[in-house]
PDB file of C-alpha atoms in Angstrom:
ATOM      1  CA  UNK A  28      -4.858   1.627  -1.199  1.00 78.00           C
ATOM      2  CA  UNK A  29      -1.655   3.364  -0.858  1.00 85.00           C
ATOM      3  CA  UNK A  30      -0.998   6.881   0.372  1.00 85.00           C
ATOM      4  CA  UNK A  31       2.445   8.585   0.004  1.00 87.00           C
ATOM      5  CA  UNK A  32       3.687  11.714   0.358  1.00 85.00           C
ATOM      6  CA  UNK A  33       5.189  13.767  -2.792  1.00 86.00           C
ATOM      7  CA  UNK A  34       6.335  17.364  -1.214  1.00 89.00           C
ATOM      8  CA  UNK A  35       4.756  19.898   0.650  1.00 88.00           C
ATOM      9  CA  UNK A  36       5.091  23.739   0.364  1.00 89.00           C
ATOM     10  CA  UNK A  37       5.171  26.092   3.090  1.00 88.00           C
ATOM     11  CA  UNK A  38       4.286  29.917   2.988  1.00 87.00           C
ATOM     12  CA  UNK A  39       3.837  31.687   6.162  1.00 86.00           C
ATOM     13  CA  UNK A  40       1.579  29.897   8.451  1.00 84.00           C
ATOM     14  CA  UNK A  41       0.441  27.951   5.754  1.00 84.00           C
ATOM     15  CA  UNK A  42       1.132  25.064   3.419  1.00 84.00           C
ATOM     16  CA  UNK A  43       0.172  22.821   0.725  1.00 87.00           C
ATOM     17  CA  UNK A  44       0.987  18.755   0.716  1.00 88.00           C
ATOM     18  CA  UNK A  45       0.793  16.693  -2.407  1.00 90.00           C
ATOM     19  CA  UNK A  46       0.018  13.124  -1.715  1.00 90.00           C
ATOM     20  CA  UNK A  47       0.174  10.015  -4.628  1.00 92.00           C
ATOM     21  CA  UNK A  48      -2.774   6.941  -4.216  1.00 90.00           C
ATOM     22  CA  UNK A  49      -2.818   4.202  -5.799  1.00 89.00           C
ATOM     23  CA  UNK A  50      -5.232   1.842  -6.019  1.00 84.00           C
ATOM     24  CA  UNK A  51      -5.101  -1.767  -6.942  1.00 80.00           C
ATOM     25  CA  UNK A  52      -7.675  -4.051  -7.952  1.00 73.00           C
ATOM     26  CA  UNK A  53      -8.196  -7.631  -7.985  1.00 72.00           C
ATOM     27  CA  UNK A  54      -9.007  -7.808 -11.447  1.00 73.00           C
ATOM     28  CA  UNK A  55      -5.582  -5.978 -12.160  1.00 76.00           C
ATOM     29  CA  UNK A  56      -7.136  -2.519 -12.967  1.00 78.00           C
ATOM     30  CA  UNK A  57      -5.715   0.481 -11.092  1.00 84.00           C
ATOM     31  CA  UNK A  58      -5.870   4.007 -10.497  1.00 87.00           C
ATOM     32  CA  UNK A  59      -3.374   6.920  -9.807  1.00 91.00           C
ATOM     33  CA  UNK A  60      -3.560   9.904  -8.583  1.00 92.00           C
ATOM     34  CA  UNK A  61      -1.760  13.482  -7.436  1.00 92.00           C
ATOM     35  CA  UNK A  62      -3.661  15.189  -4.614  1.00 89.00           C
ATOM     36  CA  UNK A  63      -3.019  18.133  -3.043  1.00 87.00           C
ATOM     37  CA  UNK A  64      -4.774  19.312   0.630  1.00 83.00           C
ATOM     38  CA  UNK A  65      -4.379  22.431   1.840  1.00 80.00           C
ATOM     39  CA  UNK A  66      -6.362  24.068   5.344  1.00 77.00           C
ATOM     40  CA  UNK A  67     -10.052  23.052   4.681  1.00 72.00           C
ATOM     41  CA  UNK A  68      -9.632  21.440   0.872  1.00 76.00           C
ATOM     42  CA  UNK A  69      -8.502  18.546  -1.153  1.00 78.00           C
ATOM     43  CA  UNK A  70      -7.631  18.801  -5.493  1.00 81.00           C
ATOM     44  CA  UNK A  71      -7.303  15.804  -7.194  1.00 85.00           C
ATOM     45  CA  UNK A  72      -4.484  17.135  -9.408  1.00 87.00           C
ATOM     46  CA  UNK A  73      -4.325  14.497 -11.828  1.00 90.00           C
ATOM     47  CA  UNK A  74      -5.672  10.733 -12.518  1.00 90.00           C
ATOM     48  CA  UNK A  75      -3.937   7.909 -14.376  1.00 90.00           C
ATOM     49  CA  UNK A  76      -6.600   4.960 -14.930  1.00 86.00           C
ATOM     50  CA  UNK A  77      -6.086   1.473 -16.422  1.00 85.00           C
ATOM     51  CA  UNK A  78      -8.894   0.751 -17.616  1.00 82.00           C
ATOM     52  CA  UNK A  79     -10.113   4.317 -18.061  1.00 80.00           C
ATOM     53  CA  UNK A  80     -12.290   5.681 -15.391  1.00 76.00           C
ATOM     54  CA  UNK A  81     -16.100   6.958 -16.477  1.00 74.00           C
ATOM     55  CA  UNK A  82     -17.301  10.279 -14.732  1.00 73.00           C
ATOM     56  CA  UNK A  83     -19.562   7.988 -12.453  1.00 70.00           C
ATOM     57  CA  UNK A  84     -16.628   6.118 -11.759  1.00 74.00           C
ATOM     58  CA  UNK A  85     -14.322   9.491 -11.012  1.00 75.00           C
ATOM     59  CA  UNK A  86     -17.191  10.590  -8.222  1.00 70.00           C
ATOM     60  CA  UNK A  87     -16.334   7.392  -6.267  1.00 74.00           C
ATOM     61  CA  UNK A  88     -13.247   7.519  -6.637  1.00 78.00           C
ATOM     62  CA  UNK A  89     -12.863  10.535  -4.960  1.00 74.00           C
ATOM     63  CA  UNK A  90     -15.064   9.199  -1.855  1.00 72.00           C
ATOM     64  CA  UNK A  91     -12.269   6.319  -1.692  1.00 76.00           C
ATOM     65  CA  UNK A  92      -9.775   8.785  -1.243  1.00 80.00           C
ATOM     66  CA  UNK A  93     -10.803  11.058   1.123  1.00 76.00           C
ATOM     67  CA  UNK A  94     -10.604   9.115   4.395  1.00 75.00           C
ATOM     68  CA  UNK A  95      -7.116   7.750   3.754  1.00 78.00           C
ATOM     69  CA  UNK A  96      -5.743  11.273   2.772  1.00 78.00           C
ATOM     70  CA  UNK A  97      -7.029  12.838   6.183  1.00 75.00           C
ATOM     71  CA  UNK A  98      -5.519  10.044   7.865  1.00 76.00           C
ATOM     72  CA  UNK A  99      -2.068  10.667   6.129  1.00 76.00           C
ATOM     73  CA  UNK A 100      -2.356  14.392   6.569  1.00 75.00           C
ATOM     74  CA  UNK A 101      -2.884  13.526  10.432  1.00 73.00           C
ATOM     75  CA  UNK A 102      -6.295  14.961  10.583  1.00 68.00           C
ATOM     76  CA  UNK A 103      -8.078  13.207  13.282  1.00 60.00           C
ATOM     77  CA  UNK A 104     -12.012  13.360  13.079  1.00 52.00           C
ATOM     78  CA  UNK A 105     -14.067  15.111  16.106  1.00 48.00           C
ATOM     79  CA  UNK A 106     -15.218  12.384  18.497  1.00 48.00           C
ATOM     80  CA  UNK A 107     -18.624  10.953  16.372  1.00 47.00           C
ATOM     81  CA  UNK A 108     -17.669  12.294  12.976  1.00 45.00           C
ATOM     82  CA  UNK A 109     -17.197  10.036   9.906  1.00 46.00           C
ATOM     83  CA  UNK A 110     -13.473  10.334   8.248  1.00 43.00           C
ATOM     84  CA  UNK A 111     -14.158  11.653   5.122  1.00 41.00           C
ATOM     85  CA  UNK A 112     -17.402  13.167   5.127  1.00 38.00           C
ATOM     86  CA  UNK A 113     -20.994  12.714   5.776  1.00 34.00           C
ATOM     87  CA  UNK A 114     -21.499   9.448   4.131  1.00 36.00           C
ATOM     88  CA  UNK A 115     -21.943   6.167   5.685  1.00 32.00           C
ATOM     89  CA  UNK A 116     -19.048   3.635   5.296  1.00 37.00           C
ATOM     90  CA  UNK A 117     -21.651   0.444   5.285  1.00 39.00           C
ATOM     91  CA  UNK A 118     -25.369   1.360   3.994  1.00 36.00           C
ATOM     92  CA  UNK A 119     -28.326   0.288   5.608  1.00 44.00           C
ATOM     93  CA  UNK A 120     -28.890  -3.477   5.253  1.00 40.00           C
ATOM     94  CA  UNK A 121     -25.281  -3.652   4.373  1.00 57.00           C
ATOM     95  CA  UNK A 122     -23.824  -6.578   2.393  1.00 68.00           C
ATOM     96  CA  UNK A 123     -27.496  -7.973   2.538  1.00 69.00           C
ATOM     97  CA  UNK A 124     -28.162  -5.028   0.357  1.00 78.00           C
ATOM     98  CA  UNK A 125     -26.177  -5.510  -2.393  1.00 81.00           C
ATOM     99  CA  UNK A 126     -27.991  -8.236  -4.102  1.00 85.00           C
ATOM    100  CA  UNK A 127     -31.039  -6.223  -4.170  1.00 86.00           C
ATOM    101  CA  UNK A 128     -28.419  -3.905  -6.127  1.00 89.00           C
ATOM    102  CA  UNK A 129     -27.249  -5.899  -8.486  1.00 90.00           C
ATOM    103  CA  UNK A 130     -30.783  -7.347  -9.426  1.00 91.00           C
ATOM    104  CA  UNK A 131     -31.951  -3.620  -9.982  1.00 92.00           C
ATOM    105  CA  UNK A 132     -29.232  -2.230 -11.832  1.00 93.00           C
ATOM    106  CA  UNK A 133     -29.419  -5.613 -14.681  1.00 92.00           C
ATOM    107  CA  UNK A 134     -32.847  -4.956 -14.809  1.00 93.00           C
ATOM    108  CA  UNK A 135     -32.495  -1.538 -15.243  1.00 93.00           C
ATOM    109  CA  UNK A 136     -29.566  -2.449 -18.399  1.00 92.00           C
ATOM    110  CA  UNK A 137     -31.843  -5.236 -19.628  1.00 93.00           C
ATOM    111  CA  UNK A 138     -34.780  -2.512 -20.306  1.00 93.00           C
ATOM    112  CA  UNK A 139     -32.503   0.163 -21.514  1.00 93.00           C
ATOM    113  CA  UNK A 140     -33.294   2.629 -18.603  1.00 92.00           C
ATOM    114  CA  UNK A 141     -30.802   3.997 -16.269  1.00 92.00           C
ATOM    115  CA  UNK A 142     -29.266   1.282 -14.413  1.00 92.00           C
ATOM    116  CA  UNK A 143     -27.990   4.129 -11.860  1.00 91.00           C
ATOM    117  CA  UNK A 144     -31.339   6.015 -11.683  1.00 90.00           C
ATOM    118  CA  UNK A 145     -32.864   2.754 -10.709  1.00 90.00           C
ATOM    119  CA  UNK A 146     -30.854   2.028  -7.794  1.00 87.00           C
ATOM    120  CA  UNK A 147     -31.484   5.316  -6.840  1.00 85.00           C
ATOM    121  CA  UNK A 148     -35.233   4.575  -6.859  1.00 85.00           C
ATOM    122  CA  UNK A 149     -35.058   1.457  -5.386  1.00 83.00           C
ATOM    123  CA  UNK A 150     -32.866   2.577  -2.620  1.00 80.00           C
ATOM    124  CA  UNK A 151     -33.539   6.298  -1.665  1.00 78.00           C
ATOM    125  CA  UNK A 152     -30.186   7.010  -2.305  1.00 77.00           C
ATOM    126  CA  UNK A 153     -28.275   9.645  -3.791  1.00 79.00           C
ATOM    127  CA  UNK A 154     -26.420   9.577  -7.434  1.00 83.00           C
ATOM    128  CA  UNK A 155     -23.478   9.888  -5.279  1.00 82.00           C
ATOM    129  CA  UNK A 156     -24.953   7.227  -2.579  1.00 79.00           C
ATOM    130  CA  UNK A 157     -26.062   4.924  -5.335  1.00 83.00           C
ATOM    131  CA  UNK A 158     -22.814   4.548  -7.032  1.00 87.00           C
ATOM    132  CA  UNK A 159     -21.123   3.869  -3.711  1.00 83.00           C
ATOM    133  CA  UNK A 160     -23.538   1.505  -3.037  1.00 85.00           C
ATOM    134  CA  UNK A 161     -22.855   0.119  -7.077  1.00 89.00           C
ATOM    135  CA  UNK A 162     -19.362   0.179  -6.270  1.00 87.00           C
ATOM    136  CA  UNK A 163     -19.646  -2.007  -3.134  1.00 85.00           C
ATOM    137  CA  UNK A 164     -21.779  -4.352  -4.983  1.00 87.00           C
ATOM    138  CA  UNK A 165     -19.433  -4.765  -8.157  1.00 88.00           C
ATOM    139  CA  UNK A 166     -16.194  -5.291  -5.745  1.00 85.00           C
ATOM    140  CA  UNK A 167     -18.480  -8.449  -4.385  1.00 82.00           C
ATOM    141  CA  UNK A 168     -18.541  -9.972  -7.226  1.00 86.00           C
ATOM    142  CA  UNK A 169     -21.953  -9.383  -7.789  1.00 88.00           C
ATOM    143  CA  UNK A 170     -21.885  -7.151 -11.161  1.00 89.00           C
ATOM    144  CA  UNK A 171     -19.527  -7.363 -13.380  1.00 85.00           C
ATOM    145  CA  UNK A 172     -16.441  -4.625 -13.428  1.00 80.00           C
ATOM    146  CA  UNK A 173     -17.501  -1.494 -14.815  1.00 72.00           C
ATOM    147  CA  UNK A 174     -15.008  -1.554 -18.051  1.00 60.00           C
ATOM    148  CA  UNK A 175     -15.740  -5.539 -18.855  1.00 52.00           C
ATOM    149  CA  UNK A 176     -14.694  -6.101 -22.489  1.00 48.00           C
ATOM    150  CA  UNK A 177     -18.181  -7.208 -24.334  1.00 48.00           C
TER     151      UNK A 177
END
């Protein structure tokens, strides 16, 4: 992932930055995106996606990003605290998880239920834990990318 700055605007005591990420893939897909992070908040301004993005895939997305725009805003977390939020970089049962993961959400396709929904069951997770957790899996290897041609 890259993070660069765009410009920044100042008023008073305050200001606004706008950052561009990109994201690369090794399957060749990519994303960009505008940010902007002000005192306390971060706007995905806009999102360029080849192939396009799903709103499952826009949620963790936006988890990828938030850890590597506090670090290029300089924000340092408080001795303990996860960059970027509350969740967890590596799940429980980590890469020996994922498996489990990948069996549930076929299952879950081959049945026509929610593939998402079951991983949630399975896992306690969640939706936004779960499709972390989906993510993590598919960058394995271990299901195929999200917008596979059929």
């Amino acid at each position: 992932m890259s993070v660069w700055p765009a410009w920044e605007v100042r008023e008073g005591e305050r200001s606004t930055r706008w950052l561009h990420v990109r994201l690369a893939f090794r399957d060749g897909a990519t994303i960009e995106a505008l940010a902007s992070v002000g005192e306390g908040w971060v706007g995905v301004e806009d999102v360029q996606a080849r192939p396009a993005l799903a709103l499952e895939d826009l949620a963790v997305f936006a988890d990828w990003i938030e850890g590597p725009l506090a670090q290029a805003c300089g924000i340092e977390p408080e001795p303990g605290e996860d960059v970027g939020g509350t969740h967890r970089e590596e799940p429980p049962g980590g890469r020996a998880e994922w498996p489990v993961v990948a069996r549930t959400y076929r299952a879950a396709q081959e049945r026509g239920a929610d593939p998402v929904l079951a991983v949630m069951d399975r896992t306690g997770y969640s939706r936004r834990g779960a499709l972390r957790l989906i993510g993590r899996t598919r960058d394995a290897g271990l299901l195929s990318p999200r917008h596979a041609r059929r």
